[in-house]
GROMACS .gro file of C-alpha atoms in nm:
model
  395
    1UNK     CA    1  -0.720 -12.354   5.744
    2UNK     CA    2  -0.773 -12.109   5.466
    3UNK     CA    3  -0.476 -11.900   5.406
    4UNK     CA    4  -0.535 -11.501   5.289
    5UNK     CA    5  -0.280 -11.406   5.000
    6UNK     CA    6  -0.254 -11.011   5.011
    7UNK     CA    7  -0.108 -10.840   4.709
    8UNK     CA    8  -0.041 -10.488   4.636
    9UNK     CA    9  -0.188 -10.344   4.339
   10UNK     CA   10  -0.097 -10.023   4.184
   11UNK     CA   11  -0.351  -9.803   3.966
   12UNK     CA   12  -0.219  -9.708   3.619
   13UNK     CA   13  -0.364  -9.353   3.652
   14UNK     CA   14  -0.542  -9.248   3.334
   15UNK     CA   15  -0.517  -8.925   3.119
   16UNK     CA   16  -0.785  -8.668   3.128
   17UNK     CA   17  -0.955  -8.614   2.827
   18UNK     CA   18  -0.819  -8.295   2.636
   19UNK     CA   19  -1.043  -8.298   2.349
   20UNK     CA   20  -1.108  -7.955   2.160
   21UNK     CA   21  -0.769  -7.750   2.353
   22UNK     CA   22  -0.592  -7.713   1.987
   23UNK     CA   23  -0.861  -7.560   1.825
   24UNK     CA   24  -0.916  -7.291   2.149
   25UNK     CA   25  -0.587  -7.194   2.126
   26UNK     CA   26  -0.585  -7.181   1.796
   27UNK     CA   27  -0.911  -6.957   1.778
   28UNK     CA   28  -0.721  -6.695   2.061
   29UNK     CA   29  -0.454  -6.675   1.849
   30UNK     CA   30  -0.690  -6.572   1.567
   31UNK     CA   31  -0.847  -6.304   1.789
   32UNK     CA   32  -0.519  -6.208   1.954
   33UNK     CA   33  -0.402  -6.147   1.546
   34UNK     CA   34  -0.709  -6.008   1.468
   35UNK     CA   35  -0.668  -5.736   1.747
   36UNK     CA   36  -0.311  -5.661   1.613
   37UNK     CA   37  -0.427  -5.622   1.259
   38UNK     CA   38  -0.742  -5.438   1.367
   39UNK     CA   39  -0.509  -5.172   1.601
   40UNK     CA   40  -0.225  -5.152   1.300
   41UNK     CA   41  -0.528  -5.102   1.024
   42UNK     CA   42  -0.704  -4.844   1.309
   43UNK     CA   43  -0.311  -4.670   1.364
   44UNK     CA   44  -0.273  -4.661   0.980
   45UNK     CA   45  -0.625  -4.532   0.896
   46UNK     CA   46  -0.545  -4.250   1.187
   47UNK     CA   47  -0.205  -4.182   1.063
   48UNK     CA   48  -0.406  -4.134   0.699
   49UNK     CA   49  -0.654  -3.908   0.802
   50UNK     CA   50  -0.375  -3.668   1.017
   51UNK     CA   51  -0.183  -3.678   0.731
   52UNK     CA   52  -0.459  -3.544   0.506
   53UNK     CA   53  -0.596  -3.355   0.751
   54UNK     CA   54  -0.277  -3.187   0.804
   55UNK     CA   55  -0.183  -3.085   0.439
   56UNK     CA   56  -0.515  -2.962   0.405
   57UNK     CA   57  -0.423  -2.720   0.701
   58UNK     CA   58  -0.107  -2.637   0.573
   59UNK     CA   59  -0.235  -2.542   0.218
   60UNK     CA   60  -0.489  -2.328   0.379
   61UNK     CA   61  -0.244  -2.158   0.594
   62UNK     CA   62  -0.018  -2.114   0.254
   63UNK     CA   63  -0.312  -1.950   0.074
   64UNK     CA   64  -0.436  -1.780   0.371
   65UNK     CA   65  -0.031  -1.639   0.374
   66UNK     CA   66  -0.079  -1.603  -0.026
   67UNK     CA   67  -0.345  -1.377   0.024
   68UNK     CA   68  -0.177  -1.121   0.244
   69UNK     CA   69   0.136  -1.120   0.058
   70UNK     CA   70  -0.097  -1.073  -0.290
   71UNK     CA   71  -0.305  -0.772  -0.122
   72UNK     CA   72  -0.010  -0.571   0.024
   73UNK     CA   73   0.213  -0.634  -0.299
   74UNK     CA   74  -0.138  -0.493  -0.536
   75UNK     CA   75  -0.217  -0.232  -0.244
   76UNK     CA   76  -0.218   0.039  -0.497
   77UNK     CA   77  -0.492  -0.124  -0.752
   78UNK     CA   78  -0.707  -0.195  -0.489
   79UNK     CA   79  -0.974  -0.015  -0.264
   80UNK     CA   80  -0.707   0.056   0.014
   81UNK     CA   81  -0.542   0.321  -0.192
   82UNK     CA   82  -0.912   0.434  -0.305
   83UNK     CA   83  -0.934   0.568   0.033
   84UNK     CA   84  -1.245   0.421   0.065
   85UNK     CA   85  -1.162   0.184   0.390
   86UNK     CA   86  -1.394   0.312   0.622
   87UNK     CA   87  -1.216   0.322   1.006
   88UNK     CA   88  -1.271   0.053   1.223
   89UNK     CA   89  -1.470  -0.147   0.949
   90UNK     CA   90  -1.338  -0.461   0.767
   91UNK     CA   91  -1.319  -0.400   0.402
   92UNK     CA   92  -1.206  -0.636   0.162
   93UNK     CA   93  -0.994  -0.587  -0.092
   94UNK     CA   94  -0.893  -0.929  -0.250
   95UNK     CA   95  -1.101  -1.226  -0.325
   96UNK     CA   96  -0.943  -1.600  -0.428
   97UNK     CA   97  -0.989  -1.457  -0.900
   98UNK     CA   98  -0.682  -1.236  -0.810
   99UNK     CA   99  -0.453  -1.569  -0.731
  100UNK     CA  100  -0.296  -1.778  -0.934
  101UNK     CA  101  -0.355  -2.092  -0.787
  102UNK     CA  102  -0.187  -2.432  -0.849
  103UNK     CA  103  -0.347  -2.731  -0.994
  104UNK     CA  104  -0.581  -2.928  -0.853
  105UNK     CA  105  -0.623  -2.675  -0.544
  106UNK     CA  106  -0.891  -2.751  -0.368
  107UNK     CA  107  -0.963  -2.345  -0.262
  108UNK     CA  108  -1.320  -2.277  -0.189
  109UNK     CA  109  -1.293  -1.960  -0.034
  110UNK     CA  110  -0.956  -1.666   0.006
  111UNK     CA  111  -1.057  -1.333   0.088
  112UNK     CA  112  -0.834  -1.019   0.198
  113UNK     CA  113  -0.995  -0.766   0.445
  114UNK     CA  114  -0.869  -0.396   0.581
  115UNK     CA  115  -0.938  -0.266   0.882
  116UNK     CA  116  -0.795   0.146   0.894
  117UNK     CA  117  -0.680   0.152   1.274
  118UNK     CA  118  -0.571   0.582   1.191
  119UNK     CA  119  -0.515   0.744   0.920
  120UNK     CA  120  -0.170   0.525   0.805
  121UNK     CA  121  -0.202   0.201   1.001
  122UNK     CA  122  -0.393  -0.097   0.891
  123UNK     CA  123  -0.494  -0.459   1.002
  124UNK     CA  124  -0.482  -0.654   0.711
  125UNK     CA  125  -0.653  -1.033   0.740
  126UNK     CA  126  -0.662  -1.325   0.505
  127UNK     CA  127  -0.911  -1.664   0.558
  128UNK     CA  128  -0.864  -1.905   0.335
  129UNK     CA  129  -1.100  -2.233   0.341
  130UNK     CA  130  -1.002  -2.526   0.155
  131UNK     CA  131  -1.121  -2.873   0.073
  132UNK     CA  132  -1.557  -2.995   0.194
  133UNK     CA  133  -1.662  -3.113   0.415
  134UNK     CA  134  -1.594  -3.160   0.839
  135UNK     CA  135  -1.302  -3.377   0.786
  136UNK     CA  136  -1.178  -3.304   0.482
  137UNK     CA  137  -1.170  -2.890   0.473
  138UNK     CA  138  -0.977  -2.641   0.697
  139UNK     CA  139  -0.985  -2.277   0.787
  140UNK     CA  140  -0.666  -2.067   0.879
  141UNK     CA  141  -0.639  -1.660   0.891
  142UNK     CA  142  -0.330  -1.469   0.902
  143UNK     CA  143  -0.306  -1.100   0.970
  144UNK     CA  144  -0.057  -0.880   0.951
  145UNK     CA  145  -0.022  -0.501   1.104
  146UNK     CA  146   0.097  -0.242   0.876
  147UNK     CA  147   0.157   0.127   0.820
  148UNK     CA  148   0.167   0.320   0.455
  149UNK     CA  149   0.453   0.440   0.360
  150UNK     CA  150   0.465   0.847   0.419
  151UNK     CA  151   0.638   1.125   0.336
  152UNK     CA  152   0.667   1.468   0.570
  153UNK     CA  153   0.785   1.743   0.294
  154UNK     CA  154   0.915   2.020   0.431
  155UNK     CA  155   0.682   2.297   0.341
  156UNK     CA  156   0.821   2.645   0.420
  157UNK     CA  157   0.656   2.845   0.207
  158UNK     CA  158   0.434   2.818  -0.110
  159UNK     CA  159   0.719   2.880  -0.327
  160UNK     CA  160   1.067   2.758  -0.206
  161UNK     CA  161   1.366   2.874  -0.398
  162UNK     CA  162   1.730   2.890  -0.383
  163UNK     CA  163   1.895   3.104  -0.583
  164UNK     CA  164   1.842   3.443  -0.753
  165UNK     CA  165   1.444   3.487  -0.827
  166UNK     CA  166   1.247   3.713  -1.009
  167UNK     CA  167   0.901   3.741  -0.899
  168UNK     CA  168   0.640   4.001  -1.138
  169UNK     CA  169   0.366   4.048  -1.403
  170UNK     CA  170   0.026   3.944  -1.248
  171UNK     CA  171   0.189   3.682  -1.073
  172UNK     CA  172   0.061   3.576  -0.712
  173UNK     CA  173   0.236   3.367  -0.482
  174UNK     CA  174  -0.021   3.299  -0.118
  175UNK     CA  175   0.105   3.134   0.143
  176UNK     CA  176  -0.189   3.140   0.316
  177UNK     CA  177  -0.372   2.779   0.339
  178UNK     CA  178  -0.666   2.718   0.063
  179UNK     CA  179  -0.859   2.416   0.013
  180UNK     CA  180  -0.962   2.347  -0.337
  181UNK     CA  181  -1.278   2.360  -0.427
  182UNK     CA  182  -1.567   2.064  -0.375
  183UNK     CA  183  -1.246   1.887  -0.164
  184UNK     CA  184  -1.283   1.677   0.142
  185UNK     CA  185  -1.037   1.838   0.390
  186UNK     CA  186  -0.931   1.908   0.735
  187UNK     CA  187  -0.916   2.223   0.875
  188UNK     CA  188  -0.713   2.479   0.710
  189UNK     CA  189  -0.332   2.497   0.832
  190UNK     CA  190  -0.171   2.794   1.016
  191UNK     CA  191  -0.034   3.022   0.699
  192UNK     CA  192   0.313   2.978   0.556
  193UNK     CA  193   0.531   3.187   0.386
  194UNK     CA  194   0.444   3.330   0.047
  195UNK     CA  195   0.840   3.273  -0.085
  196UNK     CA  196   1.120   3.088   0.174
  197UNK     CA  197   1.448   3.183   0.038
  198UNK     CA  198   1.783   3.172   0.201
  199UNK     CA  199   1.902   3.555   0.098
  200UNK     CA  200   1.586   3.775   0.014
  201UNK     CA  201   1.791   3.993  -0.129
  202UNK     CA  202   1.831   3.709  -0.436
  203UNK     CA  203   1.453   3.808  -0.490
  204UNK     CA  204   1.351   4.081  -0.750
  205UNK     CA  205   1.041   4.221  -0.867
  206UNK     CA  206   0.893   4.322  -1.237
  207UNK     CA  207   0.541   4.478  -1.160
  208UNK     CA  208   0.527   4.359  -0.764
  209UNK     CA  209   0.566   4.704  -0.617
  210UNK     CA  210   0.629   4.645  -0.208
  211UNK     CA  211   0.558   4.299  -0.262
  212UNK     CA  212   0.159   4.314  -0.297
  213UNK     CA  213   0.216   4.011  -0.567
  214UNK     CA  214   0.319   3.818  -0.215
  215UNK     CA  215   0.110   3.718   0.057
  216UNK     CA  216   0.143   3.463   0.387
  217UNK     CA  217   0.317   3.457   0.743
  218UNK     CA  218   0.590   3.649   0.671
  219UNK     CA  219   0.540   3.734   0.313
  220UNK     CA  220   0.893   3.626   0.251
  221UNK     CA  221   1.116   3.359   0.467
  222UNK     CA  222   1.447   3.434   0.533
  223UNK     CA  223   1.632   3.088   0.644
  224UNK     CA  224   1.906   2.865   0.579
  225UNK     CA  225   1.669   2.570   0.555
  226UNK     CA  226   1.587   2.708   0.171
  227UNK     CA  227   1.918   2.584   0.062
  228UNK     CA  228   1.970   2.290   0.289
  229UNK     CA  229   1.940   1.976   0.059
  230UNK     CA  230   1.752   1.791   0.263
  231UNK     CA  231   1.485   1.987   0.248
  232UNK     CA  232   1.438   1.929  -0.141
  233UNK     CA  233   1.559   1.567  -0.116
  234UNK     CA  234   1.477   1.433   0.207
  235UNK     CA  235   1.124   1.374   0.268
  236UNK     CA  236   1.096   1.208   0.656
  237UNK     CA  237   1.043   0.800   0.550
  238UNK     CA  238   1.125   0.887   0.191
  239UNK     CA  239   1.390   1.042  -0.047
  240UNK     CA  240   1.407   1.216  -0.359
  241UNK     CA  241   1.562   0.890  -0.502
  242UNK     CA  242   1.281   0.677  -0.349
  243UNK     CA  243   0.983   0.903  -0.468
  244UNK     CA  244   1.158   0.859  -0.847
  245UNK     CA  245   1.188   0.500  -0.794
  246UNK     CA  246   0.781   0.477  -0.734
  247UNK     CA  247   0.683   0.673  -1.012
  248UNK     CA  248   0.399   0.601  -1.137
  249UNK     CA  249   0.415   0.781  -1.493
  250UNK     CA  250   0.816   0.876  -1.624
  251UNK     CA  251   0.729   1.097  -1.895
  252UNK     CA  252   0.955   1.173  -2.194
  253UNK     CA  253   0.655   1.390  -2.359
  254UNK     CA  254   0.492   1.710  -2.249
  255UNK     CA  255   0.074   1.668  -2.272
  256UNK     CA  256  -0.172   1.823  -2.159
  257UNK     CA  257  -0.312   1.593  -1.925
  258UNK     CA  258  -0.672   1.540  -1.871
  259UNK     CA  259  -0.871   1.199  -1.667
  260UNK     CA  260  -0.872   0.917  -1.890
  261UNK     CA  261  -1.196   0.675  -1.800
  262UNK     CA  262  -1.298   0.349  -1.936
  263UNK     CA  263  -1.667   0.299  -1.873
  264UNK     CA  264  -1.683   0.313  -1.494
  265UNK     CA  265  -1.302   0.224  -1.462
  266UNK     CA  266  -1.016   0.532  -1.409
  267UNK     CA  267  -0.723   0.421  -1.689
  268UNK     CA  268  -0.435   0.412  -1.515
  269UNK     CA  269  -0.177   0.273  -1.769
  270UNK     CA  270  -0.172   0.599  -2.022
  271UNK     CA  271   0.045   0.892  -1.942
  272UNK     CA  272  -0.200   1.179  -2.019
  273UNK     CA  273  -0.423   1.085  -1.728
  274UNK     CA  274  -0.257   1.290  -1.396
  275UNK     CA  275  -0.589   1.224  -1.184
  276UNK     CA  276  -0.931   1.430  -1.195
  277UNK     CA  277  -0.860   1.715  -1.011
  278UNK     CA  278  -1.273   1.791  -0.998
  279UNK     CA  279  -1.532   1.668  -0.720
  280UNK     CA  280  -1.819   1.549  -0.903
  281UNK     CA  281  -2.172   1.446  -0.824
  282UNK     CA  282  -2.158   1.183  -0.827
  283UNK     CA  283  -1.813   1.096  -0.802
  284UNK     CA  284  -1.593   1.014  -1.083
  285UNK     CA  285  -1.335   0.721  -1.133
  286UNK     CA  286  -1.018   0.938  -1.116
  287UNK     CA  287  -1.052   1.126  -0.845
  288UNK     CA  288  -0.903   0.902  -0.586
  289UNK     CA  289  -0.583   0.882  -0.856
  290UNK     CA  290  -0.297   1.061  -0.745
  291UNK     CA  291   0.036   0.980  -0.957
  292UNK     CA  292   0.371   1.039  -0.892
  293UNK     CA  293   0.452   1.228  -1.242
  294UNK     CA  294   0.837   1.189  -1.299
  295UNK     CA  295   1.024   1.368  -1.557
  296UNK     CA  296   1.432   1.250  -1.587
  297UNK     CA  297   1.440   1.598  -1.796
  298UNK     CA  298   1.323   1.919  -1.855
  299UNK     CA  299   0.933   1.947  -1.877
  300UNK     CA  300   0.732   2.228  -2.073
  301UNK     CA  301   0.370   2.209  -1.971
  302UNK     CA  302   0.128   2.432  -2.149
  303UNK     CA  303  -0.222   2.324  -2.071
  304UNK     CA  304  -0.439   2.036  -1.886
  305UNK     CA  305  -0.466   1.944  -1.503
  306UNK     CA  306  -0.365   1.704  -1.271
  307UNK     CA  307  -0.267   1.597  -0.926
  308UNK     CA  308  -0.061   1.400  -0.730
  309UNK     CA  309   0.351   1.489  -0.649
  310UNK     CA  310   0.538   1.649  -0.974
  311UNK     CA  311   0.912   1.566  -0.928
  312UNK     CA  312   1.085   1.724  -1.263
  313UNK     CA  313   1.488   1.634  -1.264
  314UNK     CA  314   1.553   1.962  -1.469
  315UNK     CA  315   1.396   2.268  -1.521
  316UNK     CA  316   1.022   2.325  -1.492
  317UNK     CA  317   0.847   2.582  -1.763
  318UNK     CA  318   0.534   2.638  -1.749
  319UNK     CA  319   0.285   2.862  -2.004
  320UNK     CA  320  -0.084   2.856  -2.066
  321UNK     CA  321  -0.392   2.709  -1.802
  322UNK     CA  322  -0.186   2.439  -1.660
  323UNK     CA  323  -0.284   2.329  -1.328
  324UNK     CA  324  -0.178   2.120  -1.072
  325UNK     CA  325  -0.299   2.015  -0.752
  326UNK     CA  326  -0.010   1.873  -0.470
  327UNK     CA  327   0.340   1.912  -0.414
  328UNK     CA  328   0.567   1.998  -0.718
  329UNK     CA  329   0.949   1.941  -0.632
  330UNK     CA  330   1.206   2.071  -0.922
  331UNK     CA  331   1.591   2.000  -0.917
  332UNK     CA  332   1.650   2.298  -1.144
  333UNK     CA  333   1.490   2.615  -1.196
  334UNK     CA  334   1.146   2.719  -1.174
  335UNK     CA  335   1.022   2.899  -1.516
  336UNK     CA  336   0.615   3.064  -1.560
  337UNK     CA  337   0.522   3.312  -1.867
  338UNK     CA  338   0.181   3.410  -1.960
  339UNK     CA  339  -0.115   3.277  -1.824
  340UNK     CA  340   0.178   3.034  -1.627
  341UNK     CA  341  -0.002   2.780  -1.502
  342UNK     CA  342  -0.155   2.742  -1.171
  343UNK     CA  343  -0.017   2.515  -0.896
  344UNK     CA  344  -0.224   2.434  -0.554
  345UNK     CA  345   0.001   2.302  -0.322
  346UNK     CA  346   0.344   2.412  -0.261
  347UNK     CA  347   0.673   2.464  -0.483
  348UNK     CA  348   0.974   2.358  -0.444
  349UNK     CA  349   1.275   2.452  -0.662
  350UNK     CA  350   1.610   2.353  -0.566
  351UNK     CA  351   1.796   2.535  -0.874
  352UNK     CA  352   2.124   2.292  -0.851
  353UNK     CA  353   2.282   2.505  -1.141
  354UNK     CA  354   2.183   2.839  -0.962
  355UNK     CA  355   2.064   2.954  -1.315
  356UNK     CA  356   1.698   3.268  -1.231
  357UNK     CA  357   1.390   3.124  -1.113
  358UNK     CA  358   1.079   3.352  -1.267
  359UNK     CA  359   0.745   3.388  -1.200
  360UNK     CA  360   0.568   3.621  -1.470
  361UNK     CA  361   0.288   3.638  -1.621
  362UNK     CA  362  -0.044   3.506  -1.455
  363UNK     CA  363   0.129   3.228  -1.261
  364UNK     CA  364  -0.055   3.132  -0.941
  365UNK     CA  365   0.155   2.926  -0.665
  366UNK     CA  366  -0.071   2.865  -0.355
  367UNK     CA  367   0.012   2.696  -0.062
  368UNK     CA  368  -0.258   2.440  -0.006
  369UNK     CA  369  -0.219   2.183   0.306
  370UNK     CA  370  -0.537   1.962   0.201
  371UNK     CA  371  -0.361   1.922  -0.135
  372UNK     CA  372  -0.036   1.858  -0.023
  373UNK     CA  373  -0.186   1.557   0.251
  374UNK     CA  374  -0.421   1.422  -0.047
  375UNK     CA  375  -0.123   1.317  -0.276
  376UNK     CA  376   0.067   1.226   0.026
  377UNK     CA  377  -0.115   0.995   0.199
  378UNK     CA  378  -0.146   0.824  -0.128
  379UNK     CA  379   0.179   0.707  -0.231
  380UNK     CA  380   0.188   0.446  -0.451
  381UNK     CA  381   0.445   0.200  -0.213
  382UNK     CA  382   0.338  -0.140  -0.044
  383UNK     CA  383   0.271  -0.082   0.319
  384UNK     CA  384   0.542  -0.166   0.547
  385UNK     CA  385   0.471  -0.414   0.812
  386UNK     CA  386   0.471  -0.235   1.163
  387UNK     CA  387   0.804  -0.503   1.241
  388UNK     CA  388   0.957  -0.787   1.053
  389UNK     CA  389   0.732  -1.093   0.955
  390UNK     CA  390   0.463  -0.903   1.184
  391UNK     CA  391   0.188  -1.153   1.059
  392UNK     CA  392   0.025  -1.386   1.315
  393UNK     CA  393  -0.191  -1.743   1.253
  394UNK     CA  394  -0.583  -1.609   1.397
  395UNK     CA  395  -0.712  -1.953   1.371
   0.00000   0.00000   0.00000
């Protein structure tokens, strides 16, 4: 009998073969670092390029800003003040040779334009392009709104006086409007009076029988506003004080002025040249140049011609072929002898030491709106910005 001996056997399991797991894990991690420095290098490079991008953006807004500032600071010595900004049309009037730029700027392009919106409000805009290139140039524009800087004189008469006058000789004072000749000018003004006093009865005559030396709308004035201050001093926007401080010649000599030009170039910087008070074909540099002429003192003016605003802080005397052209505004007393000068305008004489206007000899005093506006309109002030900081970023 065979006998069956069962056992029990267990199975020692064996391992799987892992061969190669190490190096895939350590190739993900390679690619998972790889990734990481790839998106840090890619965040860096972007952070870069903003960077630059940016400071290029911000150094073309600064020299777009530049720009405007430079243009309304030099308003004067450019085209603005030429009057030659045609309404409605862009004109520039500053180009990147009148900055002073730093270092290493990498300016390719400023430039300044005008627009004339009316006759005393401007848009002023300044591009500036920097840098070459799509990524590594920009493009910004400012503008800024302003209006000039005006003055409303109050004109009563061609000849304003306070104080005791003595009109005579061949003397004639017209109140009635005249443009100058060859001028560009609006239509003529309702007449003003030939003399605005405060008392007629401070005016006498030497020569002027019934006042036919006179003439206007009334021939004389009679009101209180010809020995109100403010009517000598105060000028709307503008002061006596003001008008002084903007002087463009202070004279301390008594020439006889005449236009001063340097090949096609009107010389500004000599005190002899008062503006060309002719209209020439074709036109000539000085022109357009209307001065405030300031004399601290007494001024004795015996010959030549100009134009612009006269403000004299003493008397005024006044012989030989003088002539002016625009407003002439005296703190003392008003003096004219022999051929005495001839003033297209108006006159203003406040006499502060009440010492006797005269106006003898062949002294001419008319009233003369289109002259008046001309040296107006053409003050030589930086335009003030229609409200504080009122620039804006175009682009």
């Amino acid at each position: 009998m065979f006998t069956t001996s069962t056992s029990s056997t267990h199975d020692i399991p064996r391992l799987r073969a892992r061969r190669g797991f190490a190096m895939a894990l350590a190739l993900g991690a390679i690619v998972v670092i790889g990734l990481l420095i790839a998106g840090v290098q890619f965040t860096t490079n972007q952070q870069v390029v903003a960077g630059r991008s940016s400071a290029i953006q911000e150094q073309a807004f600064r020299l777009a800003e530049s720009g405007l500032n430079t243009s309304l600071a030099n308003w004067n010595s450019g085209t603005v003040r030429d009057s030659t900004v045609t309404a409605g049309k862009p004109t520039t009037i500053l180009t990147k040779s009148a900055l002073t730029l730093p270092a290493n700027t990498l300016v390719d392009s400023v430039n300044v334009t005008a627009t004339r919106l009316n006759p005393v409000l401007y848009q002023v805009t300044s591009t500036a392009h920097v840098g070459s290139g799509p990524r590594n140039s920009s493009t910004r524009s400012v503008s800024q709104l302003v209006r000039l800087l005006t003055a409303q004189i109050n004109i009563l008469g061609a000849l304003t006086v306070v104080g005791e006058t003595k009109i005579g000789g061949s003397s004639l004072i017209n109140g009635n409007d005249q443009s100058p000749a060859g001028w560009t000018c609006d239509a003529t003004q309702p007449a003003k009076a030939g003399i605005a006093i405060s008392n007629a009865n401070l005016i006498s005559t030497s020569g002027c029988n019934n006042m036919n030396c006179i003439s206007g709308s009334p021939k004389i004035l009679e009101t209180a506003e010809a020995s109100n201050p403010d009517t000598f001093f105060k000028f709307g926007d503008t002061s006596w004080d003001q008008l002084v401080a903007m002087a463009t010649l202070t004279m301390t000599t008594n020439p006889s002025p005449a236009p001063v030009v340097i090949g096609t170039t009107c010389n500004r910087t000599v005190n002899t040249n008062w503006g060309d008070v002719g209209r020439w074909i074709p036109t000539r540099p000085c022109e357009s140049y209307y001065p405030i002429i300031y004399y601290p003192g007494d001024a004795h003016l015996t010959g030549g011609t100009g134009q612009g605003i006269l403000l004299v802080g003493g008397d005024l005397s006044v012989q030989g072929g003088f002539k002016f052209f625009g407003p002439v505004i005296i703190r003392g007393r008003l003096q004219t002898a022999g051929t005495g000068g001839h003033f297209n305008g108006a006159v203003m004489a406040a006499n502060v030491d009440l010492a006797e206007n005269s106006v003898l000899g062949n002294a001419v005093v008319n009233y003369s709106s289109c002259a008046v506006a001309s040296a107006l309109k053409n003050l030589p002030a930086p335009p003030i910005p229609v409200r504080h900081r009122a620039w804006t970023e175009a682009f």
